[in-house]
XYZ file of C-alpha atoms in Angstrom:
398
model
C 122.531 126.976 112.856
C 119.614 129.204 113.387
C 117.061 126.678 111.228
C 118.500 124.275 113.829
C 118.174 126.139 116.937
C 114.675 126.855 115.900
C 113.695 123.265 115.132
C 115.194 122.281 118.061
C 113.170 125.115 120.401
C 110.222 123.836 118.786
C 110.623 120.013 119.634
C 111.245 121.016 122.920
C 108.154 122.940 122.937
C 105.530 120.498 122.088
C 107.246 117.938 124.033
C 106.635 119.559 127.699
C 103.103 120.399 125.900
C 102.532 117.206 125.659
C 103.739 115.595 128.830
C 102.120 118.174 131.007
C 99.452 117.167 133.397
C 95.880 118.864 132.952
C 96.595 121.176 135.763
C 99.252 122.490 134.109
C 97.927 122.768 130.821
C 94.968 124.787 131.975
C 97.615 127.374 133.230
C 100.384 127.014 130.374
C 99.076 124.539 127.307
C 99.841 125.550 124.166
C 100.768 129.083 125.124
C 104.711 131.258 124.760
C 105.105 134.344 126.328
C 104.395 137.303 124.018
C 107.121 138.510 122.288
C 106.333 142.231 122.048
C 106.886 143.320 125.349
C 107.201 139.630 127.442
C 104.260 139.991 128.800
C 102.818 136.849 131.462
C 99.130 137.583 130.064
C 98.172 137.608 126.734
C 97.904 140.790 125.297
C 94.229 141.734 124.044
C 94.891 142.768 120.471
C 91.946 144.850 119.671
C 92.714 145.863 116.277
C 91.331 144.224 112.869
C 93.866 145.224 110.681
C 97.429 144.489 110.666
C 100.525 146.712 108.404
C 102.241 144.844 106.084
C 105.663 145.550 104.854
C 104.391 144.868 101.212
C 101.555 143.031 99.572
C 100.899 139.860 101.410
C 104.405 140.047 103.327
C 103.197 140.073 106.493
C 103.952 138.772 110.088
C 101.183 136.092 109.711
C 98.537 138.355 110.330
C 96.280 140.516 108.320
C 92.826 140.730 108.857
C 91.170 139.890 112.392
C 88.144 137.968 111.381
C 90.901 135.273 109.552
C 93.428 135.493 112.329
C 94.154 137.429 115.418
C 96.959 137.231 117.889
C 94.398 136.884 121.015
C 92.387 134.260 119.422
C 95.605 132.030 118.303
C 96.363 131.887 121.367
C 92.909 130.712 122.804
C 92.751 127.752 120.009
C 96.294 126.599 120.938
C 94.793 126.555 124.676
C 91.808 124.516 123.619
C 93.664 122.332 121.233
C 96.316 121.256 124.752
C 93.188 120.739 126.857
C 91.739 118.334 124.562
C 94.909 116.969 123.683
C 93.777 117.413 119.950
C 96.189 119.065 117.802
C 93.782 121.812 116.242
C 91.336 124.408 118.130
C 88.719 126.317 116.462
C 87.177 129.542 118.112
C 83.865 130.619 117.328
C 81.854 133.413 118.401
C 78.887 130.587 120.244
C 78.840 127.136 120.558
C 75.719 127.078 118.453
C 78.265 128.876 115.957
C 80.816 126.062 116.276
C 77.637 123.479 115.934
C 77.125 125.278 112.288
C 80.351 124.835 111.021
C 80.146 121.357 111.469
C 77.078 120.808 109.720
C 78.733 123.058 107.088
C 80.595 120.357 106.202
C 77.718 118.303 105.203
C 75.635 118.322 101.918
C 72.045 118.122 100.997
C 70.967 114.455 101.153
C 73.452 113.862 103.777
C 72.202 112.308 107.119
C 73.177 112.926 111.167
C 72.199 110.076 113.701
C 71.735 112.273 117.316
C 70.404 111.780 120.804
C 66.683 112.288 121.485
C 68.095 114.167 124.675
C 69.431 117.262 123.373
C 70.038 120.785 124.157
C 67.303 122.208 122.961
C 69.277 125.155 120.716
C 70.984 121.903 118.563
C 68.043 120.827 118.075
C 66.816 123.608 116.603
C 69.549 124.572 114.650
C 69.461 121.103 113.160
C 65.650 121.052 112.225
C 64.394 124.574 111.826
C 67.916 125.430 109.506
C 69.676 122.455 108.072
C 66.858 120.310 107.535
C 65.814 123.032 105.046
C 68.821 122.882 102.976
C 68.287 118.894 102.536
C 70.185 117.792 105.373
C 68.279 114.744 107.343
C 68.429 114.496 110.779
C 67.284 110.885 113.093
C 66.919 111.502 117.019
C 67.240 108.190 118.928
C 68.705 106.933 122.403
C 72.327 106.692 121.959
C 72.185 103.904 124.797
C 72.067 100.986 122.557
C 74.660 100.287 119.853
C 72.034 98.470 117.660
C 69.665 101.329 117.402
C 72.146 103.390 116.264
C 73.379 100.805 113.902
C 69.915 99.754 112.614
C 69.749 103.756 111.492
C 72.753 104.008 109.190
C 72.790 103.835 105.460
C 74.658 105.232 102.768
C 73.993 109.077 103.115
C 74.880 108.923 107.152
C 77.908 111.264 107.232
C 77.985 111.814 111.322
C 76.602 110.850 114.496
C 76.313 113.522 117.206
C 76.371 112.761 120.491
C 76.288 114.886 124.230
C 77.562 112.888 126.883
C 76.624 113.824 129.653
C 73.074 115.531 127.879
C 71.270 118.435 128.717
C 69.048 118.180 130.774
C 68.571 114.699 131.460
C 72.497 113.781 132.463
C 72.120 110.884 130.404
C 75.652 109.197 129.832
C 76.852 107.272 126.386
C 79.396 105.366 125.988
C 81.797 107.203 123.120
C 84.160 104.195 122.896
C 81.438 102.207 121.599
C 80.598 104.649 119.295
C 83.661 105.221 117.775
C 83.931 102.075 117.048
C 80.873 102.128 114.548
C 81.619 105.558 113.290
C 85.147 104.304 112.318
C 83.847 100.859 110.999
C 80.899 103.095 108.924
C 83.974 105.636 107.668
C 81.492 108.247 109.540
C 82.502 111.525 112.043
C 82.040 110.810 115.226
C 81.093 114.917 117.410
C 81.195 114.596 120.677
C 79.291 117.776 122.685
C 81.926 117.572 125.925
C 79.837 121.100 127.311
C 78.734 119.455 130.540
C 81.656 117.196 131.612
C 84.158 119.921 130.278
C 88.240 118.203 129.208
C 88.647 118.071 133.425
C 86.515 114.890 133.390
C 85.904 113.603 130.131
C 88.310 113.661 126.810
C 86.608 112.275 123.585
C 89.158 112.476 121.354
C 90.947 110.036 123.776
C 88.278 107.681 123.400
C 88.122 107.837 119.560
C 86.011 111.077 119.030
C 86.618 112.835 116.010
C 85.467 116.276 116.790
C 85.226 117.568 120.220
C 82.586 120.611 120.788
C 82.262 122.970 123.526
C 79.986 125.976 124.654
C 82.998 127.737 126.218
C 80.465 130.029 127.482
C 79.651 127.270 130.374
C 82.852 125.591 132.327
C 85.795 126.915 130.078
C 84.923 130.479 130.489
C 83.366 129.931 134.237
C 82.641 133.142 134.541
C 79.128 133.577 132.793
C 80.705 136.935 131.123
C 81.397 135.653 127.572
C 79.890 133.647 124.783
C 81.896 131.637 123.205
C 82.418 128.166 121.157
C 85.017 126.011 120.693
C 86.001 121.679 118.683
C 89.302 120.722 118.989
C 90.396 117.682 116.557
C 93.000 116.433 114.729
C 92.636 115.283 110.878
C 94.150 117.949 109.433
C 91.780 117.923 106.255
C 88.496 118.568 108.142
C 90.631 121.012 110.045
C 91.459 122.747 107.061
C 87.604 122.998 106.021
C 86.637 124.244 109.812
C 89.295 127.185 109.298
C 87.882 128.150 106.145
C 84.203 127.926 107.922
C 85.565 130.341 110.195
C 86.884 132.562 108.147
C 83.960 132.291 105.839
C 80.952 132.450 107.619
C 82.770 135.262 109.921
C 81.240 134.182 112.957
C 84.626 134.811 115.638
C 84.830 135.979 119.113
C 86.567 138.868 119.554
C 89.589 139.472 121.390
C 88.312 140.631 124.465
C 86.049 137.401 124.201
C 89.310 134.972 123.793
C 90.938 136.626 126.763
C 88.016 136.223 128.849
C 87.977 132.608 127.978
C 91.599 132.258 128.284
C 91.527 133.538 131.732
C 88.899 131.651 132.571
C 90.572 128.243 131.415
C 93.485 128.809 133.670
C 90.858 128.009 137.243
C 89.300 125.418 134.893
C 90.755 122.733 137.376
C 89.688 124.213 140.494
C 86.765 125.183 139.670
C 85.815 121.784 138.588
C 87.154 120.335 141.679
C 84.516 122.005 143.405
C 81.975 121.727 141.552
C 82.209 117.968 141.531
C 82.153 118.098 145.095
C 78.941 120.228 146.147
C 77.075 118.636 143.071
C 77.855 115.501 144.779
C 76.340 116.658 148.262
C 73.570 118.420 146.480
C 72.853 115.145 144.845
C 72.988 113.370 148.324
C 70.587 115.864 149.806
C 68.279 115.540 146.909
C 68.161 111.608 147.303
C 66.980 111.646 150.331
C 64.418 114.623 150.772
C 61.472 112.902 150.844
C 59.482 115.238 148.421
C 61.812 114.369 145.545
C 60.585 112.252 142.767
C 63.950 111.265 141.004
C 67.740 112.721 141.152
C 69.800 112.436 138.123
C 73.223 112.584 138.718
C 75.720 110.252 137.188
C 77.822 110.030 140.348
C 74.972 108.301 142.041
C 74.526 104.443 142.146
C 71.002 104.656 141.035
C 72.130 106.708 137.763
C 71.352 104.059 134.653
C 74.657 104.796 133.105
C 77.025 105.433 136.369
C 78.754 102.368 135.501
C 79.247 104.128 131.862
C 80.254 107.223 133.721
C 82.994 105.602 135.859
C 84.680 104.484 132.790
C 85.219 107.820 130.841
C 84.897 109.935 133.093
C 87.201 111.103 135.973
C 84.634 112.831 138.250
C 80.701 113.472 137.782
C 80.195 117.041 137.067
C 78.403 119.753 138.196
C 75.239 119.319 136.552
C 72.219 117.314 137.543
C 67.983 117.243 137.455
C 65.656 116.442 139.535
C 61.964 116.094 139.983
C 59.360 116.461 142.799
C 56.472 114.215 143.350
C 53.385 115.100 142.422
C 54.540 118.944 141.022
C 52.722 120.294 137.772
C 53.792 122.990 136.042
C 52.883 126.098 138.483
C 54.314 124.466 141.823
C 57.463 123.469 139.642
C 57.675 127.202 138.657
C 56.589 128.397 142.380
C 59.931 125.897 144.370
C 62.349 127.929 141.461
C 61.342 131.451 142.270
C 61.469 130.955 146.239
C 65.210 130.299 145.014
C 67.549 132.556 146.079
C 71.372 131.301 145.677
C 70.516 129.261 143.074
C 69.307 132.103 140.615
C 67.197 131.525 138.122
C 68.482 131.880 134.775
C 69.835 130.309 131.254
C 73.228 128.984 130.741
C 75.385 126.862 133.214
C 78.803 125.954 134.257
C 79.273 129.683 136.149
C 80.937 129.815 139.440
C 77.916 130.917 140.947
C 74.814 128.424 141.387
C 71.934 128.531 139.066
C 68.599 126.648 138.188
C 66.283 126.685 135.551
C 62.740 124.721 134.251
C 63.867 123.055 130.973
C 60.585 122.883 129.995
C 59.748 126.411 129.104
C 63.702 127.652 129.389
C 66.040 126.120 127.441
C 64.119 123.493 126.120
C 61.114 125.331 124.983
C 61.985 124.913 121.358
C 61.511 121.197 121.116
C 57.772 120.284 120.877
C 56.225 118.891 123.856
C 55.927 115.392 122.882
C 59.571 114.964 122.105
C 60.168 116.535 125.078
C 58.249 114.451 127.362
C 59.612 111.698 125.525
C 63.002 112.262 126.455
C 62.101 112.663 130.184
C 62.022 116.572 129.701
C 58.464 117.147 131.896
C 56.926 119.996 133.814
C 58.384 119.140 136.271
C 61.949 118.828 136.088
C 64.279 121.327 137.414
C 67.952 121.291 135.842
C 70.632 122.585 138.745
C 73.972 124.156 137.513
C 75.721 123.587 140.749
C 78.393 126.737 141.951
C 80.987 126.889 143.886
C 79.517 128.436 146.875
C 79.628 127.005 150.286
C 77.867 123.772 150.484
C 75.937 124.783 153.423
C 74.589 127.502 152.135
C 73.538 126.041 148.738
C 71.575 123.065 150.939
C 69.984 126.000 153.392
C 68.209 127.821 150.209
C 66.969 124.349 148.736
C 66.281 123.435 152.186
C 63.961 126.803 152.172
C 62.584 126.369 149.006
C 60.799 122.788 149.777
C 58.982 124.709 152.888
């Protein structure tokens, strides 16, 4: 009777879990009331050690860097959002990128986007390349290129969608469709739409990624990384990555981010929104060059956009005619509520130069290649009153 009751507590469990809408899951996926005390919150266990009754009879716990209580709880949140059945915490994203590659070996290949946040990149060619790992950059735009680069040692192909910094959108059903034809893993980086908008594993992803420093935390007070997927094999490997390699959050981290995830909506909501009129503004100043927002008709891949994703984000780029370098740098720092600064996806507003921020690592040409110039400026866009964010670019083109 108890096995029973048990079983049956369970079913009903993952059933609500799994007919909740986002909203809800933000607030209550994947998480159960804390059966210490009954608390609402999750408790921050700050402790790496756990008593055991005897040698390895334990209560599933025994040594924080494997498991922790806090952390759990945080991967079962990121698992719901995704609607994935596994989520892995790490202590970055660039830490969650690692693991990944991890699972590669020397002679092994990964097809990626030209258009890439410049810390993947690299992590890709300044570590992995030396342990034999091989590494193409192309536009993910057209299926054919990507095709015409596979061969027997391709193991994934990496994709952002929307990328940093150039909001450039791919199409992930199309690429699942030659990643599952090739037998290859298909990573989707979902950092800049976030699972409000955009859910790759719904569109045949295999692995989604997440800097859960940007939109799931919100706060700009944590680093943090996250995938979420479901083949329980490659699951199985990421867990022992984890546990391997030792790079976790900490508990304090995973309740951050857990709080965090339960505005994820509303934030979001707004963000859309002002990134929308910012976008509008932008278009029509006269002294801009180009706006790249995928929300916007002009946007190459808006049609791309409207198909997987459910609003545009709060990210876009911009340029300004005739700027170089110095009179790029002088508009940022006559910023004021857009500060300038690394990182995105914060409630407040920021801005930042790609160029010689976070995209300094990748050598000019490729930059410039990929649209990254001296004079584009990449807007995380806040939730702030719209007014206010328009007055202080308003101020800055004086």
């Amino acid at each position: 009777k108890i096995i029973y009751t048990f079983v049956l507590e369970l079913l009903c469990f993952i059933l609500i879990f799994r007919i909740m809408k986002f909203n809800t899951k933000t607030i209550h996926g994947g998480q159960k009331i804390d059966p210490a005390f009954n608390s609402v919150m999750q408790p921050i266990y700050q402790t790496s050690t756990y008593a055991q009754k005897s040698p390895g009879v334990n209560k599933g716990f025994e040594y924080s860097r494997t498991h922790n209580p806090t952390r759990t709880a945080l991967q079962n949140s990121f698992a719901s959002l995704e609607n994935a059945k596994y989520g892995v915490a790490f202590s970055s994203g660039l830490a969650a990128i690692d693991a990944i590659i991890k699972l590669l070996s020397p002679g092994d290949e990964v097809i990626s986007t030209n258009d890439l946040y410049g810390g993947t990149f690299r992590l890709f060619t300044k570590v992995f390349e030396k342990y034999g790992v091989k590494f193409h950059f192309t536009s993910l735009h057209n299926v054919s290129d990507v095709e015409s680069l596979i061969n027997e040692n391709t193991k994934v192909i990496w994709a952002e969608t929307p990328t940093n910094p150039m909001i450039n959108i791919f199409d992930i059903e199309a690429l699942s469709i030659i990643s599952k034809a090739k037998n290859l893993l298909l990573v989707v980086d979902n950092t800049f739409a976030s699972p409000y908008l955009q859910n790759p594993i719904n569109l045949g992803a295999d692995i989604v990624m997440h800097s859960a420093t940007k939109y799931l935390a919100g706060h700009s007070d944590v680093v943090l990384g996250a995938l979420m997927l479901n083949d329980d094999e490659i699951a199985e490997k990421l867990y022992f990555i984890q546990n391997a390699s030792g790079a976790v959050p900490g508990p304090q981290d995973c309740f951050l981010t857990l709080r965090g995830i339960k505005t994820l909506h509303v934030r979001m909501q707004r963000h859309c929104e002002n990134a929308h009129k910012v976008a509008n503004f932008l278009t029509n100043h006269e002294m801009v060059e180009k706006v790249y927002w995928p929300g916007l008709d002009s946007h190459k891949n808006h049609d791309v956009a409207k198909k997987q994703m459910s609003g545009f984000g709060g990210m876009l780029s911009f340029r300004i005619k005739d700027f170089n370098k110095e009179q790029t740098i002088k508009f940022l720092e006559k910023l004021h509520l857009f500060t300038l600064a690394e990182s995105l996806g914060g409630v407040e507003s920021l801005c930042g130069h790609p160029a010689t921020m976070t995209h300094a690592s990748i050598p000019v040409e490729e930059r410039e290649k990929s649209g990254v110039t001296d004079s584009l400026i990449r807007l995380s866009v806040g939730i702030e009153d719209i007014d206010d964010l328009i007055d202080d670019l308003k101020n800055a083109f004086l």
